[in-house]
Short mmCIF file of C-alpha atoms in Angstrom, two decimals:
data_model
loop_
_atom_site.label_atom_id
_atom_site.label_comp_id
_atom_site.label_asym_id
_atom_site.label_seq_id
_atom_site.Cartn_x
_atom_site.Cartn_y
_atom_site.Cartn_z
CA UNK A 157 -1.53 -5.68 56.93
CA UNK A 158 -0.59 -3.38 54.06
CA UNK A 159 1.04 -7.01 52.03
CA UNK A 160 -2.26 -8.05 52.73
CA UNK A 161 -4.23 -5.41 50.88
CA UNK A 162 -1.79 -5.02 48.62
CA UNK A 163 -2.19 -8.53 47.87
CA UNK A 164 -6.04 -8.30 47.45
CA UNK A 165 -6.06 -5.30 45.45
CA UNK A 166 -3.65 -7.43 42.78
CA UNK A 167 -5.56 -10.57 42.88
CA UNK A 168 -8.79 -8.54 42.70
CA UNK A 169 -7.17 -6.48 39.36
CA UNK A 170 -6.21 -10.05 37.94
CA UNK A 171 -9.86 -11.64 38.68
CA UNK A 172 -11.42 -8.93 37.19
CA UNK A 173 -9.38 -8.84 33.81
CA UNK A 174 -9.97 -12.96 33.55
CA UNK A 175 -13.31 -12.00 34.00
CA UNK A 176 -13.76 -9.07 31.75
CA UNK A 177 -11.62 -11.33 28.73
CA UNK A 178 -13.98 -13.92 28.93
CA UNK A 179 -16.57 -12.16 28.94
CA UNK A 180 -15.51 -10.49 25.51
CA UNK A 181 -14.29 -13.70 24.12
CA UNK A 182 -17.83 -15.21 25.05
CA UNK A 183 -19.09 -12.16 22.90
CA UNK A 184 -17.27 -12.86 19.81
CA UNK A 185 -17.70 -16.31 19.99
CA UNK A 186 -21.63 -15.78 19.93
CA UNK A 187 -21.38 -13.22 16.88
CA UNK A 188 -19.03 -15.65 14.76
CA UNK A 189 -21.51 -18.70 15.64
CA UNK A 190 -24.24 -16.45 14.14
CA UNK A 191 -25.45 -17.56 10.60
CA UNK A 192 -23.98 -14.49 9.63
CA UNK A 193 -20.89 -16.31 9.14
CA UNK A 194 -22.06 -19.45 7.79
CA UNK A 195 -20.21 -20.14 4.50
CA UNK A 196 -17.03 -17.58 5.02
CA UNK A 197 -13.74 -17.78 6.32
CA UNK A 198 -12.97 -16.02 8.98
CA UNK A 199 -9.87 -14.77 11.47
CA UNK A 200 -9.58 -12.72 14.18
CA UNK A 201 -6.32 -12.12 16.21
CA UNK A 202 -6.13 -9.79 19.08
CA UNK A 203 -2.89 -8.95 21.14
CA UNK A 204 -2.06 -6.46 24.04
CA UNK A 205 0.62 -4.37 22.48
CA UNK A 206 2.34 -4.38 26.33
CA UNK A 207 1.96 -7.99 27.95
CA UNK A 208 1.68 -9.69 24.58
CA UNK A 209 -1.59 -11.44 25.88
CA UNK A 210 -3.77 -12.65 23.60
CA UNK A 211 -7.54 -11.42 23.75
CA UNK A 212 -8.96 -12.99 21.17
CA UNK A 213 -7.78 -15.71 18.37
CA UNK A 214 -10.46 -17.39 15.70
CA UNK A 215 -7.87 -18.97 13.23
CA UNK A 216 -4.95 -16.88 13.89
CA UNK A 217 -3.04 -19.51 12.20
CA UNK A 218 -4.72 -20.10 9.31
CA UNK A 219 -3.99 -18.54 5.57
CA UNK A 220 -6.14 -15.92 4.20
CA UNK A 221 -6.39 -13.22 1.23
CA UNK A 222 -5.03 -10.11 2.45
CA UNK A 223 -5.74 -7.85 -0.69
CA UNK A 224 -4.44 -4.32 0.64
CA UNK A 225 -3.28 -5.29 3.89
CA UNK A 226 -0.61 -6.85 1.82
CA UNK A 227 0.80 -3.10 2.21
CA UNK A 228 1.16 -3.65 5.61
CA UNK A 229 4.36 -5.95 4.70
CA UNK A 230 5.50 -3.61 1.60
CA UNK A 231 5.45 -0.39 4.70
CA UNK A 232 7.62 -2.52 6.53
CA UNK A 233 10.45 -3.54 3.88
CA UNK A 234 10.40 0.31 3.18
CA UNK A 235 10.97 1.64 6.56
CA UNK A 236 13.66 -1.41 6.97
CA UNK A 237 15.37 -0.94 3.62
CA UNK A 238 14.90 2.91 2.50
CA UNK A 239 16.57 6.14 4.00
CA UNK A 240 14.49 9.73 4.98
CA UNK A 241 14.69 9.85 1.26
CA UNK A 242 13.84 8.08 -2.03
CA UNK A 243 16.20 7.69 -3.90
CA UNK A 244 15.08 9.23 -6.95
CA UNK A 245 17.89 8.04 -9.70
CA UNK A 246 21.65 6.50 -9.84
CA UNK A 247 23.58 8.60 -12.41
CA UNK A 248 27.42 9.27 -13.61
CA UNK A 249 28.16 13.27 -15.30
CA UNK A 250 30.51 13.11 -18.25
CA UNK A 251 31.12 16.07 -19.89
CA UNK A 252 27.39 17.74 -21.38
CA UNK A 253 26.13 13.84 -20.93
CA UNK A 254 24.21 13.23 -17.79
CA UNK A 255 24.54 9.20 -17.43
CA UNK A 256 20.96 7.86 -15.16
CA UNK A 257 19.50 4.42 -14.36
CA UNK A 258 15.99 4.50 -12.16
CA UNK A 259 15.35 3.19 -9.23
CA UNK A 260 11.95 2.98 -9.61
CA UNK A 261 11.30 6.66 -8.10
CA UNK A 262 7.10 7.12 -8.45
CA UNK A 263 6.99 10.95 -7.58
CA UNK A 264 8.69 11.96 -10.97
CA UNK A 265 6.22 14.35 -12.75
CA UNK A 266 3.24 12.97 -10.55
CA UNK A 267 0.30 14.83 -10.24
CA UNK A 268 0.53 14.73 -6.42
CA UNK A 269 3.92 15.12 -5.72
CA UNK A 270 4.13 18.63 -7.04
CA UNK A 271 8.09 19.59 -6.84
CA UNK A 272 10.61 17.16 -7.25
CA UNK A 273 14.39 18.33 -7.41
CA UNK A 274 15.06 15.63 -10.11
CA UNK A 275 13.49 17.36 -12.48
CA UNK A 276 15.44 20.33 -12.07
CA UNK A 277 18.50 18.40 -11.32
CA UNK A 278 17.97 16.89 -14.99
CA UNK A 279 17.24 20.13 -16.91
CA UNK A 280 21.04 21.12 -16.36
CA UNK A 281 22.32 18.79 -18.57
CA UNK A 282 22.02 19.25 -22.09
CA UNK A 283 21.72 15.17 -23.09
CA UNK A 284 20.46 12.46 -20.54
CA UNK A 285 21.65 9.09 -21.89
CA UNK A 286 18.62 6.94 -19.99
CA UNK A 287 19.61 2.89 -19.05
CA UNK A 288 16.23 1.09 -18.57
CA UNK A 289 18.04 -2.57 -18.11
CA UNK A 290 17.97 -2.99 -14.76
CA UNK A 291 14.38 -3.60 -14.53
CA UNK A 292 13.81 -7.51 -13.75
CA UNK A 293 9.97 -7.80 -13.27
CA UNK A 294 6.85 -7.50 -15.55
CA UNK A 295 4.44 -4.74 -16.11
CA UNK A 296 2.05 -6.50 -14.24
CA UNK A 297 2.40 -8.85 -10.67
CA UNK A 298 1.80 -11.97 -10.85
CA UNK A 299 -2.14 -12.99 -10.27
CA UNK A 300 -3.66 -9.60 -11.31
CA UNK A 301 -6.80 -9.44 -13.05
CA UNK A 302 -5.72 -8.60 -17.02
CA UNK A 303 -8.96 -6.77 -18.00
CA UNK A 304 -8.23 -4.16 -15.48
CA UNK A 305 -5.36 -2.63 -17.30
CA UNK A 306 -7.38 0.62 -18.18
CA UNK A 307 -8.53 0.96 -14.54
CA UNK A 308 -7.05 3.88 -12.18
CA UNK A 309 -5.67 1.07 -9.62
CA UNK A 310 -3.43 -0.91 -11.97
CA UNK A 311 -0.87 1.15 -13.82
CA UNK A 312 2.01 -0.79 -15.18
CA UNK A 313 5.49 -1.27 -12.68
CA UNK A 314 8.26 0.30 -14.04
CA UNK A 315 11.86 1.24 -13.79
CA UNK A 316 11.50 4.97 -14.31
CA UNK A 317 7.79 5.76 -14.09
CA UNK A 318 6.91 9.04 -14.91
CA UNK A 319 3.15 11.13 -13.94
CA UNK A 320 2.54 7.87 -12.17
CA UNK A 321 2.14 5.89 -15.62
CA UNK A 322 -1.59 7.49 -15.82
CA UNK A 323 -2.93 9.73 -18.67
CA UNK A 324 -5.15 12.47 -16.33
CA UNK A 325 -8.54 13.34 -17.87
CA UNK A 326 -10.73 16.26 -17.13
CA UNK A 327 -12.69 18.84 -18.39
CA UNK A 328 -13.33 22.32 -17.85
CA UNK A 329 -13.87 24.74 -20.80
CA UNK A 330 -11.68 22.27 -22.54
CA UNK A 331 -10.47 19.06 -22.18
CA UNK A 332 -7.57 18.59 -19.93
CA UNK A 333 -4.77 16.24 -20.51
CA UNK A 334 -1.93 15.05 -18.60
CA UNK A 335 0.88 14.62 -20.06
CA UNK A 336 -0.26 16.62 -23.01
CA UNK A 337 1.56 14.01 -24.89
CA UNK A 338 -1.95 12.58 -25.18
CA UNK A 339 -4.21 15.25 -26.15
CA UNK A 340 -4.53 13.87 -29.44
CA UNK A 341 -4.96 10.35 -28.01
CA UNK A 342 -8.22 10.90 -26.02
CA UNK A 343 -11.33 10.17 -28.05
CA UNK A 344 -14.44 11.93 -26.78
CA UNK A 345 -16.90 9.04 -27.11
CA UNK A 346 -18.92 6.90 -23.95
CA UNK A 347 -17.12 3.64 -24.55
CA UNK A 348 -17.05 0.09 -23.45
CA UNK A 349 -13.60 0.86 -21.64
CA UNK A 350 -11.30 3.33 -21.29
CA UNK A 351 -8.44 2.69 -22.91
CA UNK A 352 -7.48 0.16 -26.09
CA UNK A 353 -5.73 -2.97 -24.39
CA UNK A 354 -2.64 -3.03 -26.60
CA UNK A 355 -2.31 0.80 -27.46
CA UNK A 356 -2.43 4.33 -26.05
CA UNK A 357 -6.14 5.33 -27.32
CA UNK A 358 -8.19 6.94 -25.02
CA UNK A 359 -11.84 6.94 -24.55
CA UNK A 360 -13.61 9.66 -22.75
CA UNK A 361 -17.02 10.35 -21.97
CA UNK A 362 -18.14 13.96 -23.05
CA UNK A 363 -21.02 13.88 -20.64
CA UNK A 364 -17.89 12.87 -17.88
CA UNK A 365 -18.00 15.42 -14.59
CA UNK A 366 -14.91 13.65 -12.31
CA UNK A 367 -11.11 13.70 -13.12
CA UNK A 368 -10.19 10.16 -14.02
CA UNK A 369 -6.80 8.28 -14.06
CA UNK A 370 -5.99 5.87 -17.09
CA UNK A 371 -2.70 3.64 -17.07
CA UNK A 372 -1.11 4.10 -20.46
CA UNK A 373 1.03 1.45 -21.83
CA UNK A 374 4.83 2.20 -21.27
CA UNK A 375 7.27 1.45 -23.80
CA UNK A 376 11.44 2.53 -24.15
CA UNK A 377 10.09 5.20 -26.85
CA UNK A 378 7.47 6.62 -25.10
CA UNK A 379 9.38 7.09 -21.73
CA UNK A 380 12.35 8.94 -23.21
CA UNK A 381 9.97 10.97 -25.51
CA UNK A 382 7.65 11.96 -22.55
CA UNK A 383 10.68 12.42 -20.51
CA UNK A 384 12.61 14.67 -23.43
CA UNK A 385 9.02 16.78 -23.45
CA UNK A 386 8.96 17.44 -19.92
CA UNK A 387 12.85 18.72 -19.63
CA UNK A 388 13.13 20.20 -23.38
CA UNK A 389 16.81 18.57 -23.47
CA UNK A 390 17.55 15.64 -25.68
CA UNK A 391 16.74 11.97 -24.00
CA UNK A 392 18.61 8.77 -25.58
CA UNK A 393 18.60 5.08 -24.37
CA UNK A 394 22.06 3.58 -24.14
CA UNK A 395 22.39 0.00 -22.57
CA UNK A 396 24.07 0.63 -19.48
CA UNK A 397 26.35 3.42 -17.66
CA UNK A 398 29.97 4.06 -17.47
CA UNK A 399 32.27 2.32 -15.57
CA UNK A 400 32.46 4.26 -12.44
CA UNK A 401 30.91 5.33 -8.94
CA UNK A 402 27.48 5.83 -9.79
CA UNK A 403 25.70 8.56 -7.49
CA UNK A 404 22.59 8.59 -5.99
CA UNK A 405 20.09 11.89 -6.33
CA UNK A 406 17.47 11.74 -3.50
CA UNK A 407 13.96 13.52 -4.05
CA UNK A 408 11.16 13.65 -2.09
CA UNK A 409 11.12 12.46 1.89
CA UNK A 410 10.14 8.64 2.25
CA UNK A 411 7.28 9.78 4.51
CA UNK A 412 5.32 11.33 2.10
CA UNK A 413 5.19 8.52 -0.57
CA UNK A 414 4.12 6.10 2.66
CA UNK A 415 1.42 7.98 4.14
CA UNK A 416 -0.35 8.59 0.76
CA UNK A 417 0.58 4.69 -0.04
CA UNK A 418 -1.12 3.41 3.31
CA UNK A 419 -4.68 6.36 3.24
CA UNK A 420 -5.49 6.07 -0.08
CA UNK A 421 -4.27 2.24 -0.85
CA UNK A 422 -2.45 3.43 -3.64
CA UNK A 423 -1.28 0.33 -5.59
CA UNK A 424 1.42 2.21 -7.63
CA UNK A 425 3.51 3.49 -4.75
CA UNK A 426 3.21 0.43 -3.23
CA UNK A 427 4.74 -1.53 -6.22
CA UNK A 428 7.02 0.93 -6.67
CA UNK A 429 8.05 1.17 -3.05
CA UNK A 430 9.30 -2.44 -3.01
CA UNK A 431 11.56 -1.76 -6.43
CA UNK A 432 12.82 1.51 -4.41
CA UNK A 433 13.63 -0.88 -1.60
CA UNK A 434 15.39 -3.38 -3.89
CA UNK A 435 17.35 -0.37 -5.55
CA UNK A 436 19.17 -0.35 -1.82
CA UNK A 437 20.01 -3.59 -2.17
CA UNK A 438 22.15 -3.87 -5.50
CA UNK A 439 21.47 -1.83 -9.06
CA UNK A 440 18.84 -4.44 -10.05
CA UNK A 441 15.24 -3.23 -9.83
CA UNK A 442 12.97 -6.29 -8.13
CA UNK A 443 10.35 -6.61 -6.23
CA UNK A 444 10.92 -9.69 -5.43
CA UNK A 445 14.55 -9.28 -4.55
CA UNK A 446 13.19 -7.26 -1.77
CA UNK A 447 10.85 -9.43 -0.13
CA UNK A 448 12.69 -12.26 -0.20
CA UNK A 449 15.39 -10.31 1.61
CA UNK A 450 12.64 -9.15 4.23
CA UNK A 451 11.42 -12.85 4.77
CA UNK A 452 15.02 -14.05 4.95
CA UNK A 453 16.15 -11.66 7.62
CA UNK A 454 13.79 -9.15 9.77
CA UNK A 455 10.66 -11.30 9.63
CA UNK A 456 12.56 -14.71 9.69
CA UNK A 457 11.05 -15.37 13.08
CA UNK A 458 7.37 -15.27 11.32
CA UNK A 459 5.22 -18.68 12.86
CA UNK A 460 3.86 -18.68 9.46
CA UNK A 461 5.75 -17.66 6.56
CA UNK A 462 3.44 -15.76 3.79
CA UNK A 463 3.07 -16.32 0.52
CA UNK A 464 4.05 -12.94 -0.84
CA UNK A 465 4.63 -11.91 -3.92
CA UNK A 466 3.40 -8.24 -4.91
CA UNK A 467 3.43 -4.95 -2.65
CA UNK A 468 0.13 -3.97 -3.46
CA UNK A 469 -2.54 -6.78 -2.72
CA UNK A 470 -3.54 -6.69 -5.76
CA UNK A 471 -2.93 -10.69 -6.53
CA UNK A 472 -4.59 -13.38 -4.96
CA UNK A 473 -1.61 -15.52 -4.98
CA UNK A 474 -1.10 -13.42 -1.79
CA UNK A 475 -1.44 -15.22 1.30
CA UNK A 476 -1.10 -13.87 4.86
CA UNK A 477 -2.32 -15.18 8.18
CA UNK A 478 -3.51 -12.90 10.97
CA UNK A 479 -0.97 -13.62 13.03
CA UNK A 480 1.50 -12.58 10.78
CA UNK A 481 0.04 -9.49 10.67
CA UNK A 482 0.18 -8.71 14.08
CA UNK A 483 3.66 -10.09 14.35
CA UNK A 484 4.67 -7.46 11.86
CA UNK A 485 2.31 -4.93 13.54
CA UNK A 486 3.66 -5.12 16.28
CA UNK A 487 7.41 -4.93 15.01
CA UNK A 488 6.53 -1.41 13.55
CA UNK A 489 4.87 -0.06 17.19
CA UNK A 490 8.37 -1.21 18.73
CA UNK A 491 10.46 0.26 16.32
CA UNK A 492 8.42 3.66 15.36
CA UNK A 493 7.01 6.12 17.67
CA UNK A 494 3.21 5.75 18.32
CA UNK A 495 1.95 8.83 17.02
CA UNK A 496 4.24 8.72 13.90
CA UNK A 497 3.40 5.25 13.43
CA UNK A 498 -0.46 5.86 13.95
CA UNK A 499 0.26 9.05 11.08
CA UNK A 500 0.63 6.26 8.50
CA UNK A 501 -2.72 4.69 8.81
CA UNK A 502 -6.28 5.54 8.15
CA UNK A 503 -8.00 6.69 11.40
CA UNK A 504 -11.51 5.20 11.93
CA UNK A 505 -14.20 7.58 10.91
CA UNK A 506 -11.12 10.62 10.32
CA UNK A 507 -9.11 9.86 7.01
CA UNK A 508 -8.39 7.41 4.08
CA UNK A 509 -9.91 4.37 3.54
CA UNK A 510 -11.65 4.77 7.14
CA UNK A 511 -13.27 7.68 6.82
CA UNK A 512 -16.84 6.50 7.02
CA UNK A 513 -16.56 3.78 9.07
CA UNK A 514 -15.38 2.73 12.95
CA UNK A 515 -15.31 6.42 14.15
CA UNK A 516 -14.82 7.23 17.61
CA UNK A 517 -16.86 9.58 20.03
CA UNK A 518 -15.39 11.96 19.80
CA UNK A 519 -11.58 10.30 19.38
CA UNK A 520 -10.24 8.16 16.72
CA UNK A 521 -10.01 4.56 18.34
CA UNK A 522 -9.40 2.50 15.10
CA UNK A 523 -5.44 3.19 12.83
CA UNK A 524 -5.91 0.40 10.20
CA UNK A 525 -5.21 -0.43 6.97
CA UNK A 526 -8.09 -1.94 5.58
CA UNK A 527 -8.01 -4.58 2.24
CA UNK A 528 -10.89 -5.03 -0.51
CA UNK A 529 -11.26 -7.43 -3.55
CA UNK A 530 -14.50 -9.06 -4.70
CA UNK A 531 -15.58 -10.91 -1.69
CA UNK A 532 -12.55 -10.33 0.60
CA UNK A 533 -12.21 -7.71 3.40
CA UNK A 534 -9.75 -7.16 5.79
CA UNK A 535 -8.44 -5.23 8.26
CA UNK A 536 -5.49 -4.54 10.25
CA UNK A 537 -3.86 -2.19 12.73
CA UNK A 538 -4.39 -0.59 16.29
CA UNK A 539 -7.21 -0.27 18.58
CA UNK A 540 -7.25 2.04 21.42
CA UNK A 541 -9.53 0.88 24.46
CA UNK A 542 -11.29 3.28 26.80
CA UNK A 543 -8.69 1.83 29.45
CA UNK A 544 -6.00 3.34 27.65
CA UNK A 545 -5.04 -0.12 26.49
CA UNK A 546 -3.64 -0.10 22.58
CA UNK A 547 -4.27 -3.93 21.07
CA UNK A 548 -3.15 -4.73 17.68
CA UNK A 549 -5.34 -6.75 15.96
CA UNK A 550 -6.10 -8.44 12.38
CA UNK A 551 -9.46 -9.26 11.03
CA UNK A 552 -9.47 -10.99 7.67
CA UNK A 553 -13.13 -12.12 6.12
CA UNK A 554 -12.44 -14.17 2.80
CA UNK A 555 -15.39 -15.79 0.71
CA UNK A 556 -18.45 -14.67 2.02
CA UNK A 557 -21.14 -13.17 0.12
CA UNK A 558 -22.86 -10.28 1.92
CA UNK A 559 -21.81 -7.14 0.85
CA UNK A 560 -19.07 -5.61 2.22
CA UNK A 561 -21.13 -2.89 4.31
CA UNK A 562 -22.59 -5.55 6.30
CA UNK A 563 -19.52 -7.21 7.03
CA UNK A 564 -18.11 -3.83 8.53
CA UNK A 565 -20.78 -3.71 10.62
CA UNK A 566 -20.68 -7.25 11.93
CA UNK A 567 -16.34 -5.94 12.77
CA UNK A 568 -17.59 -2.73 14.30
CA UNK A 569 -19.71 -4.59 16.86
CA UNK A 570 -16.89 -6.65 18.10
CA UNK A 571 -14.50 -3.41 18.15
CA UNK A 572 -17.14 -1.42 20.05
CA UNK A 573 -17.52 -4.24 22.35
CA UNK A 574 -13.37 -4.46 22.99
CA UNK A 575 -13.06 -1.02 23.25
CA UNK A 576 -15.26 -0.03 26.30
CA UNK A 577 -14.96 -3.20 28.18
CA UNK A 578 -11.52 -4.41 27.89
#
């Protein structure tokens, strides 16, 4: 008698999942048939984070623009490839001469990363002799827009970046400039744009209220001058180090650099993250390098092999397919602890890039990392049912034409619908 009900009870449990999975597919199915999505692209891949079973899957397999969720893949190679630490510099000490290469280290002198031992490690020698030939990218990734170079979201990759390659603006009594380096290279004039494409001139707009973030343009001179300014000891280039053990100084913990990479989509650390990574590799700084050695060996197993080639999402060379993404979603929730894990992305309606949008009542339900360029949104990450079900998902909407407001509300319908039902 008891096999009996115990029998029941399990085929009853079963029935009524079938039932309530249809019943959501039949959902989704009826909002992507709407002439909503007429002339888009659209995926949408859903998977139980336990069983593996797939909810939902509208071109799983197919390629898409990821913009930001590109990160996604760049968070990955850096908790795979980096320590608790970044590496902040590779040196040798002879005599009074203090021998460094970068690694590409972002935090140095950053406006947000406020102490940083390798300054102070620096200021105790009297001459740095700086090698910036290990560098073996561009400035710029491959596919990026080239009139954006005076924007906030596109400063220029380099070896050994210093206050995140941006000239800070502001004014308060006076005008405010960081590095001061500068001050006499900010014009205070409304301009066409903010900076001049080929030099370090500086347009700001007197009746200007925000803080804003211009890339300059980095050159050998300017990074040992800026670099001799901000440590008052003498700075030289030399072509490469000693012959000996080189050493590694570690700064700031990894952690930091990735949560502020993955809320505020910060393209910098992100480029910079995947020269860090391919600093653990050999002493040659490239991005590159490091994703091919991620493709090659931890996500060899991918159905679909991206097309990756920045850390940032900034290129629309990218291409990633939504199962991918959940392939490599799911790698990080096996490997990382769920609430650390969940710590690295925006929560719906809480923080980052998801603060006004998919917000739970009263809990978060939504961790994602969401990605924007002119008509492409996407997002990918968790979702937390009212069953107390987590499913990874990936939503990627390329080509479509509505504004990007009305595509989050078309997603918010379907992850509303998932999350009380399923």
């Amino acid at each position: 008698m008891k096999t009996t009900i115990a029998y029941f009870l399990f085929f009853s449990l079963i029935v009524g999942c079938s039932s309530t999975k249809r019943s959501i597919q039949k959902s989704a199915q009826k909002v992507f048939d709407s002439s909503f999505y007429d002339n888009q692209f659209t995926g949408f891949l859903v998977v139980n984070s336990q069983n593996k079973d797939t909810l939902l899957n509208f071109n799983g397999e197919k390629y898409f623009t990821p913009a930001s969720n590109t990160k996604i893949f760049t968070l990955f190679a850096a908790k795979t490839l980096l320590s608790d630490s970044i590496p902040a510099l590779k040196y040798i000490a002879q005599n009074d001469t203090l021998y460094i290469e970068g690694t590409g280290d972002p935090t140095l002198l950053h406006s947000y990363f406020k102490y940083n031992k390798a300054v102070e490690f620096l200021k105790h020698y009297s001459i740095i002799a700086l090698s910036l030939n290990n560098f073996q990218e561009e400035k710029f990734g491959p596919g990026w827009a080239w009139d954006d170079y005076g924007y906030y979201y596109q400063p220029e990759i380099t070896a050994f970046p210093l206050y995140g390659n941006v000239t800070t603006i502001y004014k308060s009594d006076n005008l405010n400039v960081s590095p001061p380096y500068f001050r006499d290279s900010v014009i205070a004039i409304d301009y066409r744009t903010n900076r001049e494409l080929e030099r370090n001139l500086f347009y700001f707009s007197p009746t200007q209220q925000d803080t804003i973030e211009i890339p300059f343009k980095t050159n050998l001179k300017l990074v040992t001058d800026l670099l001799e300014k901000a440590l008052g000891n003498r700075v030289i280039l030399t072509d490469k180090l000693p012959i000996g053990e080189k050493k590694i100084l570690y700064s700031v913990p990894s952690d930091t650099v990735l949560k502020r990479m993955m809320h505020e989509s910060d393209n910098f650390l992100a480029e910079q993250l995947l020269l860090l990574s391919s600093s653990t590799l050999s002493d040659t700084l490239s991005g590159q390098k490091a994703r091919d050695t991620i493709l090659a060996n931890q996500l060899a197993d991918l159905n679909q092999p991206p097309r990756w080639v920045d850390g940032s999402g900034l290129s629309r060379y990218n291409l990633f397919t939504p199962e991918s993404m959940v392939a490599v979603l799911d790698k990080l929730y096996t490997d990382i602890p769920t609430k650390k894990l969940f710590d690295y992305f925006p929560a719906g309606g809480v923080s980052g890039t998801l603060e006004d949008w998919y917000a739970g009542n009263p809990n978060p339900y939504i961790y994602a990392k969401s990605g924007s360029l002119g008509n492409v949104y996407c997002l990918s990450g968790y979702l937390l049912t009212k069953s107390g079900k987590t499913l990874i998902f990936s939503f990627m909407n390329n080509h479509f034409r509505h504004s990007s407001s009305g595509i989050k509300k078309q997603m918010e319908q379907i992850f509303e619908e998932i999350r009380d039902n399923y």
